[in-house]
Amino acid sequence: MQGPIGVFDSGYGGLTVFKEIQKQLPKYDYIYLGDNARVPYGIRSFETVYEYTKECVFKLFDLGCNLVILACNTASAKALRSIQQHDLPEGKKVLGVIRPTTESINEYTVNGKVGILATQGTVLSESYKIEINKFHPAIEVFQHPCPLWVPLVENNEIDSKAAHDIIEKDIQRLFSQSSEIDTIVLACTHYPLLLPVIKEYVPDYVTILSQGELVANKLIHYLERHPEVETQCSKNGTLIFYTTDDAKNFEANTTIFYGKQITASHISL
Ligand code: DGL
């Protein structure tokens, strides 16, 4: 039976990716699920992220989704492969955000030196390094974890003095690994919201990639290449938002990530 496309994130951040997916593929039905009750995932162990992500993905399957996108980098880094290899029921698919971001990275870097800014969990998983080198072995990848950036966004400190100090220091640390980096991937759902500040500390010639558009473009191509998945996606243009925490709170905080007001409901896992 046809069903909505499920979009999962540890909280609000995935809305930055979902916004682009919905913009580029408006005809489909969607269910967004944010696990706000257990955010952040970026500092948790492999096992915990895997268990939490699996529970949410199966909730989306129970709600009728046949295709689920992990809009969360940490979940994509730590749980996607295990779920794809061990847990998928017949006819269900799960995709992440790392592959769509890494497979065409060669189109952006000129000198083959790429910087990854991400959560501690994503950096430690080495997923970006592994995926980039699988597609493009000659590209050199430099990673730096930015554990304070998610709290900056969540606490609406986007343009504060603290944000400037923290971001400047993190960018310096990334470039201290190589001053030649010419492309930076913002490999965390929250980081695009810090872009205006990030740009102040990154040289002008560096390309800074946010994931929303890249992921949405790749999803269009994926659905074209996989009619067996596409035909299982219902198309009435409906949107449903669920959070594992308080719905009113979720509604109050989503505008900054999604760009417009939404209505959400609480869901228990
Ligand atoms: N959504 C997460 C990511 O993209 C960031 C927030 C968290 O740590 O849960 O890595």
PDB file of C-alpha atoms and ligand atoms in Angstrom:
ATOM      1  CA  MET A   1       0.000   0.000   0.000  1.00  0.00           C
ATOM      2  CA  GLN A   2       1.207   3.559  -0.750  1.00  0.00           C
ATOM      3  CA  GLY A   3       2.279   5.736   2.188  1.00  0.00           C
ATOM      4  CA  PRO A   4       3.843   9.090   3.106  1.00  0.00           C
ATOM      5  CA  ILE A   5       7.591   9.651   3.004  1.00  0.00           C
ATOM      6  CA  GLY A   6       8.926   9.652   6.580  1.00  0.00           C
ATOM      7  CA  VAL A   7      11.562  12.197   7.573  1.00  0.00           C
ATOM      8  CA  PHE A   8      13.341  11.593  10.855  1.00  0.00           C
ATOM      9  CA  ASP A   9      15.625  13.739  12.983  1.00  0.00           C
ATOM     10  CA  SER A  10      16.763  13.807  16.599  1.00  0.00           C
ATOM     11  CA  GLY A  11      14.803  17.063  16.980  1.00  0.00           C
ATOM     12  CA  TYR A  12      14.206  20.264  15.058  1.00  0.00           C
ATOM     13  CA  GLY A  13      17.363  20.296  12.957  1.00  0.00           C
ATOM     14  CA  GLY A  14      16.118  17.919  10.265  1.00  0.00           C
ATOM     15  CA  LEU A  15      13.548  20.561   9.368  1.00  0.00           C
ATOM     16  CA  THR A  16      16.326  22.429   7.516  1.00  0.00           C
ATOM     17  CA  VAL A  17      16.647  19.381   5.258  1.00  0.00           C
ATOM     18  CA  PHE A  18      12.937  18.624   5.155  1.00  0.00           C
ATOM     19  CA  LYS A  19      12.147  22.209   4.095  1.00  0.00           C
ATOM     20  CA  GLU A  20      14.177  21.688   0.894  1.00  0.00           C
ATOM     21  CA  ILE A  21      12.796  18.198   0.236  1.00  0.00           C
ATOM     22  CA  GLN A  22       9.234  19.452   0.558  1.00  0.00           C
ATOM     23  CA  LYS A  23       9.989  22.493  -1.604  1.00  0.00           C
ATOM     24  CA  GLN A  24      11.447  20.415  -4.418  1.00  0.00           C
ATOM     25  CA  LEU A  25       9.050  17.467  -4.151  1.00  0.00           C
ATOM     26  CA  PRO A  26       5.768  19.086  -3.033  1.00  0.00           C
ATOM     27  CA  LYS A  27       3.415  16.478  -4.472  1.00  0.00           C
ATOM     28  CA  TYR A  28       4.262  13.765  -1.936  1.00  0.00           C
ATOM     29  CA  ASP A  29       2.765  13.192   1.518  1.00  0.00           C
ATOM     30  CA  TYR A  30       5.202  13.515   4.422  1.00  0.00           C
ATOM     31  CA  ILE A  31       5.429  12.671   8.102  1.00  0.00           C
ATOM     32  CA  TYR A  32       8.211  14.431  10.029  1.00  0.00           C
ATOM     33  CA  LEU A  33       9.220  12.872  13.338  1.00  0.00           C
ATOM     34  CA  GLY A  34      11.531  14.707  15.749  1.00  0.00           C
ATOM     35  CA  ASP A  35      12.818  12.785  18.751  1.00  0.00           C
ATOM     36  CA  ASN A  36      13.020  15.970  20.841  1.00  0.00           C
ATOM     37  CA  ALA A  37      12.557  14.038  24.080  1.00  0.00           C
ATOM     38  CA  ARG A  38      15.982  12.429  23.579  1.00  0.00           C
ATOM     39  CA  VAL A  39      17.910  15.100  21.616  1.00  0.00           C
ATOM     40  CA  PRO A  40      20.910  15.531  21.287  1.00  0.00           C
ATOM     41  CA  TYR A  41      22.115  12.393  19.534  1.00  0.00           C
ATOM     42  CA  GLY A  42      25.494  13.911  18.649  1.00  0.00           C
ATOM     43  CA  ILE A  43      27.082  13.090  22.009  1.00  0.00           C
ATOM     44  CA  ARG A  44      25.624   9.571  22.431  1.00  0.00           C
ATOM     45  CA  SER A  45      27.180   6.160  21.877  1.00  0.00           C
ATOM     46  CA  PHE A  46      26.776   4.090  18.716  1.00  0.00           C
ATOM     47  CA  GLU A  47      24.457   1.639  20.473  1.00  0.00           C
ATOM     48  CA  THR A  48      22.206   4.363  21.849  1.00  0.00           C
ATOM     49  CA  VAL A  49      21.907   6.240  18.552  1.00  0.00           C
ATOM     50  CA  TYR A  50      21.202   2.964  16.756  1.00  0.00           C
ATOM     51  CA  GLU A  51      18.471   1.938  19.236  1.00  0.00           C
ATOM     52  CA  TYR A  52      16.822   5.374  19.300  1.00  0.00           C
ATOM     53  CA  THR A  53      16.931   5.724  15.506  1.00  0.00           C
ATOM     54  CA  LYS A  54      15.578   2.212  14.954  1.00  0.00           C
ATOM     55  CA  GLU A  55      12.639   2.887  17.270  1.00  0.00           C
ATOM     56  CA  CYS A  56      11.751   6.090  15.412  1.00  0.00           C
ATOM     57  CA  VAL A  57      12.144   4.512  11.986  1.00  0.00           C
ATOM     58  CA  PHE A  58       9.844   1.657  12.973  1.00  0.00           C
ATOM     59  CA  LYS A  59       7.303   4.151  14.325  1.00  0.00           C
ATOM     60  CA  LEU A  60       7.306   5.789  10.881  1.00  0.00           C
ATOM     61  CA  PHE A  61       6.865   2.366   9.244  1.00  0.00           C
ATOM     62  CA  ASP A  62       3.916   1.715  11.604  1.00  0.00           C
ATOM     63  CA  LEU A  63       2.426   5.029  10.492  1.00  0.00           C
ATOM     64  CA  GLY A  64       2.449   3.739   6.922  1.00  0.00           C
ATOM     65  CA  CYS A  65       5.733   5.111   5.530  1.00  0.00           C
ATOM     66  CA  ASN A  66       7.515   2.854   3.033  1.00  0.00           C
ATOM     67  CA  LEU A  67      10.466   5.212   2.591  1.00  0.00           C
ATOM     68  CA  VAL A  68      12.171   6.969   5.514  1.00  0.00           C
ATOM     69  CA  ILE A  69      14.879   9.628   5.181  1.00  0.00           C
ATOM     70  CA  LEU A  70      17.236  10.035   8.140  1.00  0.00           C
ATOM     71  CA  ALA A  71      17.631  13.808   7.974  1.00  0.00           C
ATOM     72  CA  CYS A  72      19.982  13.605  10.969  1.00  0.00           C
ATOM     73  CA  ASN A  73      23.723  13.309  10.269  1.00  0.00           C
ATOM     74  CA  THR A  74      24.467  11.562  13.538  1.00  0.00           C
ATOM     75  CA  ALA A  75      21.764   8.938  12.907  1.00  0.00           C
ATOM     76  CA  SER A  76      22.948   8.558   9.304  1.00  0.00           C
ATOM     77  CA  ALA A  77      26.519   8.096  10.537  1.00  0.00           C
ATOM     78  CA  LYS A  78      25.832   5.700  13.378  1.00  0.00           C
ATOM     79  CA  ALA A  79      22.626   3.819  12.592  1.00  0.00           C
ATOM     80  CA  LEU A  80      21.805   3.819   8.884  1.00  0.00           C
ATOM     81  CA  ARG A  81      24.048   0.958   7.811  1.00  0.00           C
ATOM     82  CA  SER A  82      23.011  -1.369  10.626  1.00  0.00           C
ATOM     83  CA  ILE A  83      19.331  -0.687   9.984  1.00  0.00           C
ATOM     84  CA  GLN A  84      19.773  -1.234   6.233  1.00  0.00           C
ATOM     85  CA  GLN A  85      21.683  -4.463   6.779  1.00  0.00           C
ATOM     86  CA  HIS A  86      19.771  -6.055   9.654  1.00  0.00           C
ATOM     87  CA  ASP A  87      16.398  -4.543  10.370  1.00  0.00           C
ATOM     88  CA  LEU A  88      14.490  -3.608   7.227  1.00  0.00           C
ATOM     89  CA  PRO A  89      11.146  -5.320   6.732  1.00  0.00           C
ATOM     90  CA  GLU A  90      10.261  -6.372   3.158  1.00  0.00           C
ATOM     91  CA  GLY A  91       9.317  -3.400   0.969  1.00  0.00           C
ATOM     92  CA  LYS A  92      10.671  -0.708   3.333  1.00  0.00           C
ATOM     93  CA  LYS A  93      13.597   1.602   2.568  1.00  0.00           C
ATOM     94  CA  VAL A  94      15.745   3.932   4.676  1.00  0.00           C
ATOM     95  CA  LEU A  95      18.112   6.557   3.241  1.00  0.00           C
ATOM     96  CA  GLY A  96      20.498   8.971   4.957  1.00  0.00           C
ATOM     97  CA  VAL A  97      22.063  12.357   4.281  1.00  0.00           C
ATOM     98  CA  ILE A  98      25.746  11.426   4.087  1.00  0.00           C
ATOM     99  CA  ARG A  99      25.855   9.667   0.747  1.00  0.00           C
ATOM    100  CA  PRO A 100      23.938  12.382  -1.126  1.00  0.00           C
ATOM    101  CA  THR A 101      26.370  14.933   0.306  1.00  0.00           C
ATOM    102  CA  THR A 102      29.570  13.031  -0.395  1.00  0.00           C
ATOM    103  CA  GLU A 103      29.130  11.325  -3.767  1.00  0.00           C
ATOM    104  CA  SER A 104      29.391  14.529  -5.796  1.00  0.00           C
ATOM    105  CA  ILE A 105      31.765  16.473  -3.536  1.00  0.00           C
ATOM    106  CA  ASN A 106      34.315  16.425  -6.392  1.00  0.00           C
ATOM    107  CA  GLU A 107      32.066  18.891  -8.235  1.00  0.00           C
ATOM    108  CA  TYR A 108      32.816  21.495  -5.564  1.00  0.00           C
ATOM    109  CA  THR A 109      36.447  21.068  -4.525  1.00  0.00           C
ATOM    110  CA  VAL A 110      39.115  22.236  -6.958  1.00  0.00           C
ATOM    111  CA  ASN A 111      42.237  21.205  -5.020  1.00  0.00           C
ATOM    112  CA  GLY A 112      40.776  18.086  -3.373  1.00  0.00           C
ATOM    113  CA  LYS A 113      40.953  19.362   0.217  1.00  0.00           C
ATOM    114  CA  VAL A 114      37.615  19.159   2.010  1.00  0.00           C
ATOM    115  CA  GLY A 115      36.707  20.160   5.565  1.00  0.00           C
ATOM    116  CA  ILE A 116      33.886  18.517   7.524  1.00  0.00           C
ATOM    117  CA  LEU A 117      32.257  20.328  10.439  1.00  0.00           C
ATOM    118  CA  ALA A 118      29.943  18.026  12.406  1.00  0.00           C
ATOM    119  CA  THR A 119      28.922  16.720  15.820  1.00  0.00           C
ATOM    120  CA  GLN A 120      31.366  14.718  17.909  1.00  0.00           C
ATOM    121  CA  GLY A 121      29.470  11.517  17.040  1.00  0.00           C
ATOM    122  CA  THR A 122      29.569  12.083  13.299  1.00  0.00           C
ATOM    123  CA  VAL A 123      33.279  12.973  13.364  1.00  0.00           C
ATOM    124  CA  LEU A 124      34.207   9.937  15.490  1.00  0.00           C
ATOM    125  CA  SER A 125      32.257   7.617  13.180  1.00  0.00           C
ATOM    126  CA  GLU A 126      34.548   8.757  10.313  1.00  0.00           C
ATOM    127  CA  SER A 127      31.535   8.263   8.031  1.00  0.00           C
ATOM    128  CA  TYR A 128      32.250  11.326   5.903  1.00  0.00           C
ATOM    129  CA  LYS A 129      35.888  10.373   5.427  1.00  0.00           C
ATOM    130  CA  ILE A 130      34.971   6.800   4.533  1.00  0.00           C
ATOM    131  CA  GLU A 131      32.184   7.762   2.114  1.00  0.00           C
ATOM    132  CA  ILE A 132      34.177  10.516   0.387  1.00  0.00           C
ATOM    133  CA  ASN A 133      37.187   8.252  -0.035  1.00  0.00           C
ATOM    134  CA  LYS A 134      34.994   5.468  -1.400  1.00  0.00           C
ATOM    135  CA  PHE A 135      33.850   7.722  -4.250  1.00  0.00           C
ATOM    136  CA  HIS A 136      36.947   9.929  -4.531  1.00  0.00           C
ATOM    137  CA  PRO A 137      40.086   8.316  -3.075  1.00  0.00           C
ATOM    138  CA  ALA A 138      42.289  11.282  -3.980  1.00  0.00           C
ATOM    139  CA  ILE A 139      40.308  13.796  -1.919  1.00  0.00           C
ATOM    140  CA  GLU A 140      41.815  14.666   1.458  1.00  0.00           C
ATOM    141  CA  VAL A 141      39.282  15.065   4.271  1.00  0.00           C
ATOM    142  CA  PHE A 142      39.864  17.177   7.395  1.00  0.00           C
ATOM    143  CA  GLN A 143      37.294  16.912  10.179  1.00  0.00           C
ATOM    144  CA  HIS A 144      36.560  19.068  13.190  1.00  0.00           C
ATOM    145  CA  PRO A 145      33.816  18.498  15.797  1.00  0.00           C
ATOM    146  CA  CYS A 146      31.794  21.523  16.921  1.00  0.00           C
ATOM    147  CA  PRO A 147      29.925  20.313  20.041  1.00  0.00           C
ATOM    148  CA  LEU A 148      28.793  23.805  21.028  1.00  0.00           C
ATOM    149  CA  TRP A 149      27.136  24.740  17.750  1.00  0.00           C
ATOM    150  CA  VAL A 150      23.909  22.743  18.259  1.00  0.00           C
ATOM    151  CA  PRO A 151      23.290  24.305  21.717  1.00  0.00           C
ATOM    152  CA  LEU A 152      23.972  27.759  20.222  1.00  0.00           C
ATOM    153  CA  VAL A 153      21.184  27.253  17.695  1.00  0.00           C
ATOM    154  CA  GLU A 154      18.810  25.523  20.111  1.00  0.00           C
ATOM    155  CA  ASN A 155      19.222  28.391  22.583  1.00  0.00           C
ATOM    156  CA  ASN A 156      18.741  31.046  19.915  1.00  0.00           C
ATOM    157  CA  GLU A 157      22.253  32.406  20.391  1.00  0.00           C
ATOM    158  CA  ILE A 158      22.870  32.494  16.670  1.00  0.00           C
ATOM    159  CA  ASP A 159      24.304  35.995  16.464  1.00  0.00           C
ATOM    160  CA  SER A 160      25.587  36.398  20.017  1.00  0.00           C
ATOM    161  CA  LYS A 161      29.155  37.275  21.028  1.00  0.00           C
ATOM    162  CA  ALA A 162      29.508  33.695  22.314  1.00  0.00           C
ATOM    163  CA  ALA A 163      28.520  32.332  18.887  1.00  0.00           C
ATOM    164  CA  HIS A 164      31.149  34.496  17.175  1.00  0.00           C
ATOM    165  CA  ASP A 165      33.896  33.468  19.632  1.00  0.00           C
ATOM    166  CA  ILE A 166      33.074  29.752  19.446  1.00  0.00           C
ATOM    167  CA  ILE A 167      32.676  29.642  15.679  1.00  0.00           C
ATOM    168  CA  GLU A 168      35.852  31.633  15.042  1.00  0.00           C
ATOM    169  CA  LYS A 169      37.846  29.229  17.221  1.00  0.00           C
ATOM    170  CA  ASP A 170      36.362  26.106  15.596  1.00  0.00           C
ATOM    171  CA  ILE A 171      37.014  27.409  12.079  1.00  0.00           C
ATOM    172  CA  GLN A 172      40.611  28.220  13.069  1.00  0.00           C
ATOM    173  CA  ARG A 173      41.026  24.674  14.366  1.00  0.00           C
ATOM    174  CA  LEU A 174      39.747  23.207  11.125  1.00  0.00           C
ATOM    175  CA  PHE A 175      42.092  25.354   9.042  1.00  0.00           C
ATOM    176  CA  SER A 176      45.013  24.604  11.360  1.00  0.00           C
ATOM    177  CA  GLN A 177      44.871  21.064   9.926  1.00  0.00           C
ATOM    178  CA  SER A 178      45.292  22.458   6.410  1.00  0.00           C
ATOM    179  CA  SER A 179      45.250  26.063   5.270  1.00  0.00           C
ATOM    180  CA  GLU A 180      44.404  24.848   1.753  1.00  0.00           C
ATOM    181  CA  ILE A 181      40.884  23.565   2.419  1.00  0.00           C
ATOM    182  CA  ASP A 182      38.695  24.948  -0.395  1.00  0.00           C
ATOM    183  CA  THR A 183      35.354  23.301   0.442  1.00  0.00           C
ATOM    184  CA  ILE A 184      33.569  22.920   3.770  1.00  0.00           C
ATOM    185  CA  VAL A 185      30.576  20.662   4.395  1.00  0.00           C
ATOM    186  CA  LEU A 186      28.202  21.748   7.159  1.00  0.00           C
ATOM    187  CA  ALA A 187      27.553  18.142   8.136  1.00  0.00           C
ATOM    188  CA  CYS A 188      24.983  18.775  10.847  1.00  0.00           C
ATOM    189  CA  THR A 189      21.359  19.771  10.493  1.00  0.00           C
ATOM    190  CA  HIS A 190      21.723  22.882  12.667  1.00  0.00           C
ATOM    191  CA  TYR A 191      24.811  24.440  11.123  1.00  0.00           C
ATOM    192  CA  PRO A 192      23.185  26.108   8.065  1.00  0.00           C
ATOM    193  CA  LEU A 193      21.443  28.423  10.521  1.00  0.00           C
ATOM    194  CA  LEU A 194      24.868  29.673  11.610  1.00  0.00           C
ATOM    195  CA  LEU A 195      25.997  30.330   8.028  1.00  0.00           C
ATOM    196  CA  PRO A 196      26.117  34.151   8.212  1.00  0.00           C
ATOM    197  CA  VAL A 197      28.501  33.947  11.196  1.00  0.00           C
ATOM    198  CA  ILE A 198      30.516  31.047   9.738  1.00  0.00           C
ATOM    199  CA  LYS A 199      31.084  33.065   6.538  1.00  0.00           C
ATOM    200  CA  GLU A 200      32.719  35.862   8.534  1.00  0.00           C
ATOM    201  CA  TYR A 201      35.549  33.527   9.578  1.00  0.00           C
ATOM    202  CA  VAL A 202      36.014  31.496   6.391  1.00  0.00           C
ATOM    203  CA  PRO A 203      38.065  32.879   3.469  1.00  0.00           C
ATOM    204  CA  ASP A 204      35.891  34.091   0.565  1.00  0.00           C
ATOM    205  CA  TYR A 205      37.242  31.554  -1.935  1.00  0.00           C
ATOM    206  CA  VAL A 206      36.024  28.589   0.171  1.00  0.00           C
ATOM    207  CA  THR A 207      32.775  26.895  -0.894  1.00  0.00           C
ATOM    208  CA  ILE A 208      30.482  26.171   2.054  1.00  0.00           C
ATOM    209  CA  LEU A 209      27.937  23.416   1.430  1.00  0.00           C
ATOM    210  CA  SER A 210      24.659  23.092   3.318  1.00  0.00           C
ATOM    211  CA  GLN A 211      22.899  19.784   2.872  1.00  0.00           C
ATOM    212  CA  GLY A 212      19.228  20.575   2.342  1.00  0.00           C
ATOM    213  CA  GLU A 213      19.394  21.281  -1.372  1.00  0.00           C
ATOM    214  CA  LEU A 214      21.926  18.532  -2.098  1.00  0.00           C
ATOM    215  CA  VAL A 215      19.804  15.920  -0.324  1.00  0.00           C
ATOM    216  CA  ALA A 216      16.610  17.081  -2.036  1.00  0.00           C
ATOM    217  CA  ASN A 217      18.261  16.956  -5.490  1.00  0.00           C
ATOM    218  CA  LYS A 218      19.601  13.476  -4.899  1.00  0.00           C
ATOM    219  CA  LEU A 219      16.204  12.304  -3.662  1.00  0.00           C
ATOM    220  CA  ILE A 220      14.619  13.461  -6.931  1.00  0.00           C
ATOM    221  CA  HIS A 221      17.152  11.350  -8.849  1.00  0.00           C
ATOM    222  CA  TYR A 222      16.771   8.402  -6.483  1.00  0.00           C
ATOM    223  CA  LEU A 223      12.994   8.338  -7.000  1.00  0.00           C
ATOM    224  CA  GLU A 224      13.478   8.535 -10.777  1.00  0.00           C
ATOM    225  CA  ARG A 225      15.902   5.613 -10.686  1.00  0.00           C
ATOM    226  CA  HIS A 226      13.737   3.541  -8.330  1.00  0.00           C
ATOM    227  CA  PRO A 227      10.167   3.435  -9.649  1.00  0.00           C
ATOM    228  CA  GLU A 228       9.470   0.490  -7.321  1.00  0.00           C
ATOM    229  CA  VAL A 229       9.991   2.872  -4.372  1.00  0.00           C
ATOM    230  CA  GLU A 230       8.407   5.936  -6.007  1.00  0.00           C
ATOM    231  CA  THR A 231       5.135   4.176  -6.774  1.00  0.00           C
ATOM    232  CA  GLN A 232       4.858   3.282  -3.071  1.00  0.00           C
ATOM    233  CA  CYS A 233       4.847   6.982  -2.076  1.00  0.00           C
ATOM    234  CA  SER A 234       1.419   8.621  -1.834  1.00  0.00           C
ATOM    235  CA  LYS A 235       0.922  12.007  -3.483  1.00  0.00           C
ATOM    236  CA  ASN A 236      -1.643  14.323  -1.909  1.00  0.00           C
ATOM    237  CA  GLY A 237       0.765  17.016  -0.681  1.00  0.00           C
ATOM    238  CA  THR A 238      -0.050  16.501   3.029  1.00  0.00           C
ATOM    239  CA  LEU A 239       2.325  17.284   5.912  1.00  0.00           C
ATOM    240  CA  ILE A 240       2.177  15.833   9.425  1.00  0.00           C
ATOM    241  CA  PHE A 241       4.622  16.779  12.183  1.00  0.00           C
ATOM    242  CA  TYR A 242       5.225  14.620  15.261  1.00  0.00           C
ATOM    243  CA  THR A 243       7.513  15.149  18.209  1.00  0.00           C
ATOM    244  CA  THR A 244       8.326  12.755  21.040  1.00  0.00           C
ATOM    245  CA  ASP A 245       8.322  15.780  23.394  1.00  0.00           C
ATOM    246  CA  ASP A 246       5.844  18.577  23.995  1.00  0.00           C
ATOM    247  CA  ALA A 247       3.952  19.584  20.822  1.00  0.00           C
ATOM    248  CA  LYS A 248       3.393  23.228  21.810  1.00  0.00           C
ATOM    249  CA  ASN A 249       7.080  23.641  22.520  1.00  0.00           C
ATOM    250  CA  PHE A 250       7.901  22.069  19.175  1.00  0.00           C
ATOM    251  CA  GLU A 251       5.536  24.420  17.355  1.00  0.00           C
ATOM    252  CA  ALA A 252       7.039  27.429  19.145  1.00  0.00           C
ATOM    253  CA  ASN A 253      10.589  26.568  18.114  1.00  0.00           C
ATOM    254  CA  THR A 254      10.219  25.322  14.563  1.00  0.00           C
ATOM    255  CA  THR A 255       9.912  28.593  12.662  1.00  0.00           C
ATOM    256  CA  ILE A 256      13.643  29.265  12.791  1.00  0.00           C
ATOM    257  CA  PHE A 257      14.378  25.828  11.238  1.00  0.00           C
ATOM    258  CA  TYR A 258      11.432  25.466   8.862  1.00  0.00           C
ATOM    259  CA  GLY A 259      10.808  29.075   7.948  1.00  0.00           C
ATOM    260  CA  LYS A 260       7.093  28.971   8.714  1.00  0.00           C
ATOM    261  CA  GLN A 261       4.644  28.121  11.458  1.00  0.00           C
ATOM    262  CA  ILE A 262       3.495  24.492  11.674  1.00  0.00           C
ATOM    263  CA  THR A 263       1.068  22.425  13.743  1.00  0.00           C
ATOM    264  CA  ALA A 264       2.535  19.419  15.573  1.00  0.00           C
ATOM    265  CA  SER A 265       1.294  16.512  17.703  1.00  0.00           C
ATOM    266  CA  HIS A 266       2.982  14.532  20.419  1.00  0.00           C
ATOM    267  CA  ILE A 267       3.706  10.878  19.665  1.00  0.00           C
ATOM    268  CA  SER A 268       4.867   8.105  22.023  1.00  0.00           C
ATOM    269  CA  LEU A 269       7.322   5.561  20.710  1.00  0.00           C
TER     270      LEU A 269
HETATM  271  N1  DGL B   1      20.557  16.338  14.054  1.00  0.00           N
HETATM  272  C1  DGL B   1      21.895  16.185  14.562  1.00  0.00           C
HETATM  273  C2  DGL B   1      22.884  16.014  13.393  1.00  0.00           C
HETATM  274  O1  DGL B   1      22.616  16.368  12.262  1.00  0.00           O
HETATM  275  C3  DGL B   1      22.292  17.355  15.428  1.00  0.00           C
HETATM  276  C4  DGL B   1      21.552  17.412  16.750  1.00  0.00           C
HETATM  277  C5  DGL B   1      21.906  16.254  17.656  1.00  0.00           C
HETATM  278  O2  DGL B   1      23.051  16.172  18.134  1.00  0.00           O
HETATM  279  O3  DGL B   1      21.007  15.433  17.873  1.00  0.00           O
HETATM  280  O4  DGL B   1      23.969  15.517  13.611  1.00  0.00           O
END
